[in-house]
CSV table of C-alpha atoms and ligand atoms in Angstrom, one decimal:
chain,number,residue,atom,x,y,z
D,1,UNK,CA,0.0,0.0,0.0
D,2,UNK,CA,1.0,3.5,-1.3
D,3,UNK,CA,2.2,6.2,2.1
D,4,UNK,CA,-0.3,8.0,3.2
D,5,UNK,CA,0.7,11.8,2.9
D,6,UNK,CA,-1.4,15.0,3.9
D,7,UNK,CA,0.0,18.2,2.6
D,8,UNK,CA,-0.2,21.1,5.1
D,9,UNK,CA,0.1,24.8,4.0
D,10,UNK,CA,1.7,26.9,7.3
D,11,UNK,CA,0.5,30.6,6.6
D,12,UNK,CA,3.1,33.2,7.4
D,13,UNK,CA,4.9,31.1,10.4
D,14,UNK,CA,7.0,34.9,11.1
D,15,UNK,CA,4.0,37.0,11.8
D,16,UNK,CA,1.5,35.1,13.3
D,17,UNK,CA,3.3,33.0,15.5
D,18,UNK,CA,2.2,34.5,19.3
D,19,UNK,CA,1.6,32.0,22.2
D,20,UNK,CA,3.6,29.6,20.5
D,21,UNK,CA,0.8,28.1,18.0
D,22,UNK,CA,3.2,26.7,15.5
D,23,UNK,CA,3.1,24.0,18.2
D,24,UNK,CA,0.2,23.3,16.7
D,25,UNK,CA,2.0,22.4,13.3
D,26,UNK,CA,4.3,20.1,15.2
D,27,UNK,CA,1.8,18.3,16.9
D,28,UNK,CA,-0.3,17.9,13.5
D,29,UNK,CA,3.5,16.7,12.6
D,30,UNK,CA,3.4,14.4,15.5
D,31,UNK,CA,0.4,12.4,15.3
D,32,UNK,CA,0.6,11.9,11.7
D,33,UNK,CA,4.4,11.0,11.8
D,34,UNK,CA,2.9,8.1,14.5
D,35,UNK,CA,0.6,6.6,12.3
D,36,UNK,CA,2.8,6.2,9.2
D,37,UNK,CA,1.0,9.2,7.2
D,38,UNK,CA,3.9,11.2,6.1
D,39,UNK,CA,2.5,15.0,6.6
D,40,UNK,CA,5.0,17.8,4.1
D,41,UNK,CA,4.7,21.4,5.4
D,42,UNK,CA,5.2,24.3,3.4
D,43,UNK,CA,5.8,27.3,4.7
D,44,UNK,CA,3.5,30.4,3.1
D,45,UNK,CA,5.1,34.0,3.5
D,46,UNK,CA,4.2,37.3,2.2
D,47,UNK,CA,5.1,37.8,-1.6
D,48,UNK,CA,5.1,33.8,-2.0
D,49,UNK,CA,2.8,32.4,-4.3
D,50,UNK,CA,0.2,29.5,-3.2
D,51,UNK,CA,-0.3,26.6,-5.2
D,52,UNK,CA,-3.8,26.4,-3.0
D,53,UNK,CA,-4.7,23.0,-4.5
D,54,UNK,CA,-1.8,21.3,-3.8
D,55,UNK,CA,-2.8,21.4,-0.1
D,56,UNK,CA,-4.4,19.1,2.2
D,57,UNK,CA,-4.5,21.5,5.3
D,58,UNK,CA,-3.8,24.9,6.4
D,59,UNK,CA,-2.7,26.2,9.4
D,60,UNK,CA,-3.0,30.5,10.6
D,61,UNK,CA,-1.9,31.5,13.9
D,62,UNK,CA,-2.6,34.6,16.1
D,63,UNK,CA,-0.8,37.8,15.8
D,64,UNK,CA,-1.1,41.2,17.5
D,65,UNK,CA,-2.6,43.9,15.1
D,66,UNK,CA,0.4,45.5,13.5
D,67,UNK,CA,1.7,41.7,11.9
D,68,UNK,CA,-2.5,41.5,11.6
D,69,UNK,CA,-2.2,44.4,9.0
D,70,UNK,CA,0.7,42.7,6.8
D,71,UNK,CA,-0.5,38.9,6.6
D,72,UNK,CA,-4.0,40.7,5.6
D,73,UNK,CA,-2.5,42.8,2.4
D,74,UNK,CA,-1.1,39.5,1.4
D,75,UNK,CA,-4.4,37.6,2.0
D,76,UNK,CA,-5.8,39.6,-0.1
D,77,UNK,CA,-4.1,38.6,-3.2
D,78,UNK,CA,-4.6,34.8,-2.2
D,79,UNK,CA,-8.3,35.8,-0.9
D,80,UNK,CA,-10.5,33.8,-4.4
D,81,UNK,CA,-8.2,30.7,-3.9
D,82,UNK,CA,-8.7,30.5,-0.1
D,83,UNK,CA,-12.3,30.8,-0.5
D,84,UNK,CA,-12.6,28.7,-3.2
D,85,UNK,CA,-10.6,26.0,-1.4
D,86,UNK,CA,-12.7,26.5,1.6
D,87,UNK,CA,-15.5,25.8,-0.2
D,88,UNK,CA,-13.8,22.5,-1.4
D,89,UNK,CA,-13.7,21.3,2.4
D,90,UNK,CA,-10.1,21.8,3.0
D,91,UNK,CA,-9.5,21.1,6.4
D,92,UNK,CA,-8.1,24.9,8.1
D,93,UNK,CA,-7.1,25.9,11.7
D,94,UNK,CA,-6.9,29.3,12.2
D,95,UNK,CA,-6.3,30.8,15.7
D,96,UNK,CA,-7.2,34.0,17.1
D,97,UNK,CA,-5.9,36.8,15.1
D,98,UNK,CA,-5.2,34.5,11.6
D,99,UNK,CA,-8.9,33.2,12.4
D,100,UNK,CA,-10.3,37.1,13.0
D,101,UNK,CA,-9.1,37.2,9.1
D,102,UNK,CA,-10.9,34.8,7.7
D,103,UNK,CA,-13.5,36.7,8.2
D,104,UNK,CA,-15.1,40.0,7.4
D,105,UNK,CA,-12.7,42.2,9.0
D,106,UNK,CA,-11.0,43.4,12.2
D,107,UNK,CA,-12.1,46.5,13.3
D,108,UNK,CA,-9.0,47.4,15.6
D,109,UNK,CA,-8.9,49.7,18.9
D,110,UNK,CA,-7.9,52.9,16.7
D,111,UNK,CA,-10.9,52.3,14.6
D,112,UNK,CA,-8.9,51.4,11.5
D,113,UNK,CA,-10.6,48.5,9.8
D,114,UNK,CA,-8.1,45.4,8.8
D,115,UNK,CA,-9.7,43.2,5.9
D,116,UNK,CA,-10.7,40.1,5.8
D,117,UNK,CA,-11.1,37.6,2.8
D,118,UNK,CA,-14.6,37.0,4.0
D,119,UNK,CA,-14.5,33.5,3.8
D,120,UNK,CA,-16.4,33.3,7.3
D,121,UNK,CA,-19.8,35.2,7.7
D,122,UNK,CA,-18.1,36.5,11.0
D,123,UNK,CA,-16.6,40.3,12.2
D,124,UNK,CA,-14.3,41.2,14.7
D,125,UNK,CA,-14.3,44.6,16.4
D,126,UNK,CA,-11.9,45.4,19.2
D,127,UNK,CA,-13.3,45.4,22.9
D,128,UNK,CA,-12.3,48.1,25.6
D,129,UNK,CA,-10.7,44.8,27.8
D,130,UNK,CA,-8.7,42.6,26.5
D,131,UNK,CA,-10.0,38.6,27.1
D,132,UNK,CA,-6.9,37.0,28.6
D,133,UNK,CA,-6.8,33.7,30.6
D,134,UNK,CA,-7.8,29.5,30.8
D,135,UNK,CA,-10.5,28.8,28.8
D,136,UNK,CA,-12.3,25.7,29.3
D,137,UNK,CA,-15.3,24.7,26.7
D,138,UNK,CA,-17.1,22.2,24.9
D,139,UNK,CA,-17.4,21.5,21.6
D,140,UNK,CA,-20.6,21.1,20.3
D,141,UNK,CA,-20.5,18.6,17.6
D,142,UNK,CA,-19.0,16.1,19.8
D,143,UNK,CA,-19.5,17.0,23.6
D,144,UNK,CA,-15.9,17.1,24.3
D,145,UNK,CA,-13.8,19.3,26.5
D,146,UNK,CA,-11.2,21.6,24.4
D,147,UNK,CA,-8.7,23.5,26.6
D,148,UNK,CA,-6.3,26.6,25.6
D,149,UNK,CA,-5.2,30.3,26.1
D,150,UNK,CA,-6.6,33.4,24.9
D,151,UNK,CA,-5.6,37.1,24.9
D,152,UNK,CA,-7.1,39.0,23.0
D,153,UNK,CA,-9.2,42.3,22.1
D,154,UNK,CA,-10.9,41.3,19.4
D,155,UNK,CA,-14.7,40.4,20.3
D,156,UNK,CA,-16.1,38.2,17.3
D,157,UNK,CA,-19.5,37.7,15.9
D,158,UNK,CA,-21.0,35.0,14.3
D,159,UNK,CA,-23.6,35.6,11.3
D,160,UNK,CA,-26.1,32.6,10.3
D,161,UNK,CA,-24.2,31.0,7.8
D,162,UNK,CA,-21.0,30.4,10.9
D,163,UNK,CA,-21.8,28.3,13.3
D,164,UNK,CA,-19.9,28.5,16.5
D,165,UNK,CA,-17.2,25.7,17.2
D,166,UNK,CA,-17.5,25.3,21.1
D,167,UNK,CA,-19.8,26.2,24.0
D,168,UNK,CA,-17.8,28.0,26.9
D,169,UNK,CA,-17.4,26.8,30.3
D,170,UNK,CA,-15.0,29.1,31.4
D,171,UNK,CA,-13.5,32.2,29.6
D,172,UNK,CA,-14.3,34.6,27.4
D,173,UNK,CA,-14.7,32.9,24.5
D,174,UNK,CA,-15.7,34.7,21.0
D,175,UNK,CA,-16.7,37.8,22.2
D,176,UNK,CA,-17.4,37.7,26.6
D,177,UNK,CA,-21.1,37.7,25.8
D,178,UNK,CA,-22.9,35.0,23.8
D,179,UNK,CA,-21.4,31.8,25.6
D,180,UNK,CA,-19.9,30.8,22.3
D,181,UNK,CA,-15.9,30.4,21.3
D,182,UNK,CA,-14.7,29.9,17.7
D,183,UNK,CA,-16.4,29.1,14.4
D,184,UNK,CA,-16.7,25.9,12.3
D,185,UNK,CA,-17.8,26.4,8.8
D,186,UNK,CA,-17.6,23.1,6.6
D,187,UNK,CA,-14.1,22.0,7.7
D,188,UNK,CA,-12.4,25.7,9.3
D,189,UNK,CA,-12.1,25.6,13.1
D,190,UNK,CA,-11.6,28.7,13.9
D,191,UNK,CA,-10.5,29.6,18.0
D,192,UNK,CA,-9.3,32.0,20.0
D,193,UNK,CA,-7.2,29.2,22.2
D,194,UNK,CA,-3.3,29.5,21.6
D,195,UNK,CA,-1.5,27.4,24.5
D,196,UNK,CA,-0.7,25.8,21.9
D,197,UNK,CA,-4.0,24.5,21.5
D,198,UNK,CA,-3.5,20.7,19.6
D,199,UNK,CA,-0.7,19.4,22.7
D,200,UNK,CA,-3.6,19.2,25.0
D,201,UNK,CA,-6.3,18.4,22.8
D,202,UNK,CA,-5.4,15.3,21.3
D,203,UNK,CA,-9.0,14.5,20.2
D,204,UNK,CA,-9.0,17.7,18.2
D,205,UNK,CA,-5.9,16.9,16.4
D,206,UNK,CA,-6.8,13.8,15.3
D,207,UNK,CA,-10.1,15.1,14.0
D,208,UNK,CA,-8.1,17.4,11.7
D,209,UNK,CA,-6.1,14.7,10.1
D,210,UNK,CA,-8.9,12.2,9.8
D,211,UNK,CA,-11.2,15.0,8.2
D,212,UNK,CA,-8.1,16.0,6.0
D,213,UNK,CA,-7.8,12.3,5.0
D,214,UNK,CA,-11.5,11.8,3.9
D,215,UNK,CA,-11.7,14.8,1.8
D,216,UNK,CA,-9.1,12.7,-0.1
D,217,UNK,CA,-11.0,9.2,-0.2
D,218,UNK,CA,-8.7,7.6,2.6
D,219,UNK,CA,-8.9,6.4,6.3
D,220,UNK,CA,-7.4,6.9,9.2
D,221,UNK,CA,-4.8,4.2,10.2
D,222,UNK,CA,-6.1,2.1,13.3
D,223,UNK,CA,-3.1,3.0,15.5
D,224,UNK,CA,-3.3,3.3,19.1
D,225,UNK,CA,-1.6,6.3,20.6
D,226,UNK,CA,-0.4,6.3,24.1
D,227,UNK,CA,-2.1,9.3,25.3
D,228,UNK,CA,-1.3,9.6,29.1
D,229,UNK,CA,0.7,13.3,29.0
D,230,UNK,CA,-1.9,14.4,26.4
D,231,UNK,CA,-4.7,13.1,28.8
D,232,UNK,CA,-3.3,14.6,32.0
D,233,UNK,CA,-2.1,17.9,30.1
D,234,UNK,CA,-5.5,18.1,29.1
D,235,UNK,CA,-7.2,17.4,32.6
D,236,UNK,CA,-4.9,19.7,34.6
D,237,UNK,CA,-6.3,22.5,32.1
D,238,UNK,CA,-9.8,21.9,33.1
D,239,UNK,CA,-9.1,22.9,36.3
D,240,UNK,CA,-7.0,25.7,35.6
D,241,UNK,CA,-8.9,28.5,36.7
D,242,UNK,CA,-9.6,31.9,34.1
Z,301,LIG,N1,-4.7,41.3,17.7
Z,301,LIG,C1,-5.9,40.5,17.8
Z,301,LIG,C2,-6.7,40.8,19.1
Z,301,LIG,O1,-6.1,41.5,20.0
Z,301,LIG,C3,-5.5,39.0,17.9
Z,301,LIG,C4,-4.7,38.7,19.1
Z,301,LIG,C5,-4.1,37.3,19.0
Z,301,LIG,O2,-3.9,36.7,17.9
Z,301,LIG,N2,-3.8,36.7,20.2
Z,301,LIG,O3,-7.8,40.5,19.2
């Protein structure tokens, strides 16, 4: 049988790269690397051009608003083929400030507006107090717990055609006010949780890479993983309190 290989796109690793959430890349790296599937990252910078079908997955992380303002003049010229691709079911994480763009736009504290592509019927507009602390919540396709960090100003709202990824427990979540954190539209997660967010979230990871596998016809290898640091990673975050 052929190696199983997943193709992740890494969207401007030197600007949005706060809280460390290219862990989240290494974990994806991980847990594939574990069950034989061979997953190539390729790194996507500002100025480089993006071969949008060649890719499997994508990965955004968070940024404070000045990087915010750069990775969004170069979305813009990538904006049709992210949509489209998005449309095609690729499987995206996008955290916190790299999510805020896949969206509308981000209205910052200074009242400058920073585009979106508007992939994501979602806005952003930047709150008085900044959301910072554990967030514990639940995600509502599958009941689970999914633990992480957030900081940030940005309060987020969901139109009808987003539906919001988790319920919150504890935090802020999307915006401190309608119980809901992150997005999921067809296969985008979109969440304000840095930490990084995958390390104690094994479930969630392993979603991604199955999901990413389907969309190309193939399964997910029946290997067991030995989660006990995931596991008590992830239970020591429940408790953590905001
Ligand atoms: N600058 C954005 C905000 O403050 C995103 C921050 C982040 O990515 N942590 O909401």
């Amino acid at each position: 049988m052929s190696k199983l290989t997943l193709n992740l796109a890494y969207l401007y690793p030197k600007l949005l790269n706060i809280y460390g959430d290219r862990g989240n890349v290494l974990t994806l790296s991980f847990r594939c690397q574990v069950r034989g599937i061979d997953l190539n990252i390729s790194t996507i910078n500002p100025g480089d051009t993006l071969q949008g079908k060649d890719f499997d997955m994508f990965f955004i992380g968070g940024g404070q608003d000045q990087q915010q303002i750069l990775v969004s003049n170069d979305l813009q010229t990538k904006k049709d083929e992210l949509i489209e691709l998005i449309e095609n079911n690729v499987v995206f994480l996008s955290i916190c400030g790299g999510y805020q763009l896949l969206g509308k736009y981000y209205k910052a504290s200074d009242g400058s507006e920073i585009p979106g592509i508007e992939a994501l019927d979602l806005y952003t507009v930047a709150g008085s107090k900044r959301m910072i602390g554990n967030v514990l919540c639940k995600e509502i396709e599958s009941g689970n717990t999914i633990v992480g960090f957030e900081n940030h100003s940005g309060k987020t709202y969901l139109g009808p055609l987003a539906k919001p990824f988790a319920k919150v427990i504890r935090g802020g979540g999307n915006n401190g006010e309608d119980g809901f954190e992150g997005v999921r539209y067809k296969n985008v997660f979109g969440t304000y949780l840095h930490g990084s967010l995958l390390p104690k979230n094994p479930y969630l990871t392993d979603k991604l890479i199955e999901l990413a596998l389907e969309r190309k016809g193939l399964t997910m290898p029946e290997v067991s993983l030995n989660d006990t640091f995931e596991e008590i990673a992830h239970k020591k975050a429940e408790r953590l309190r905001y």
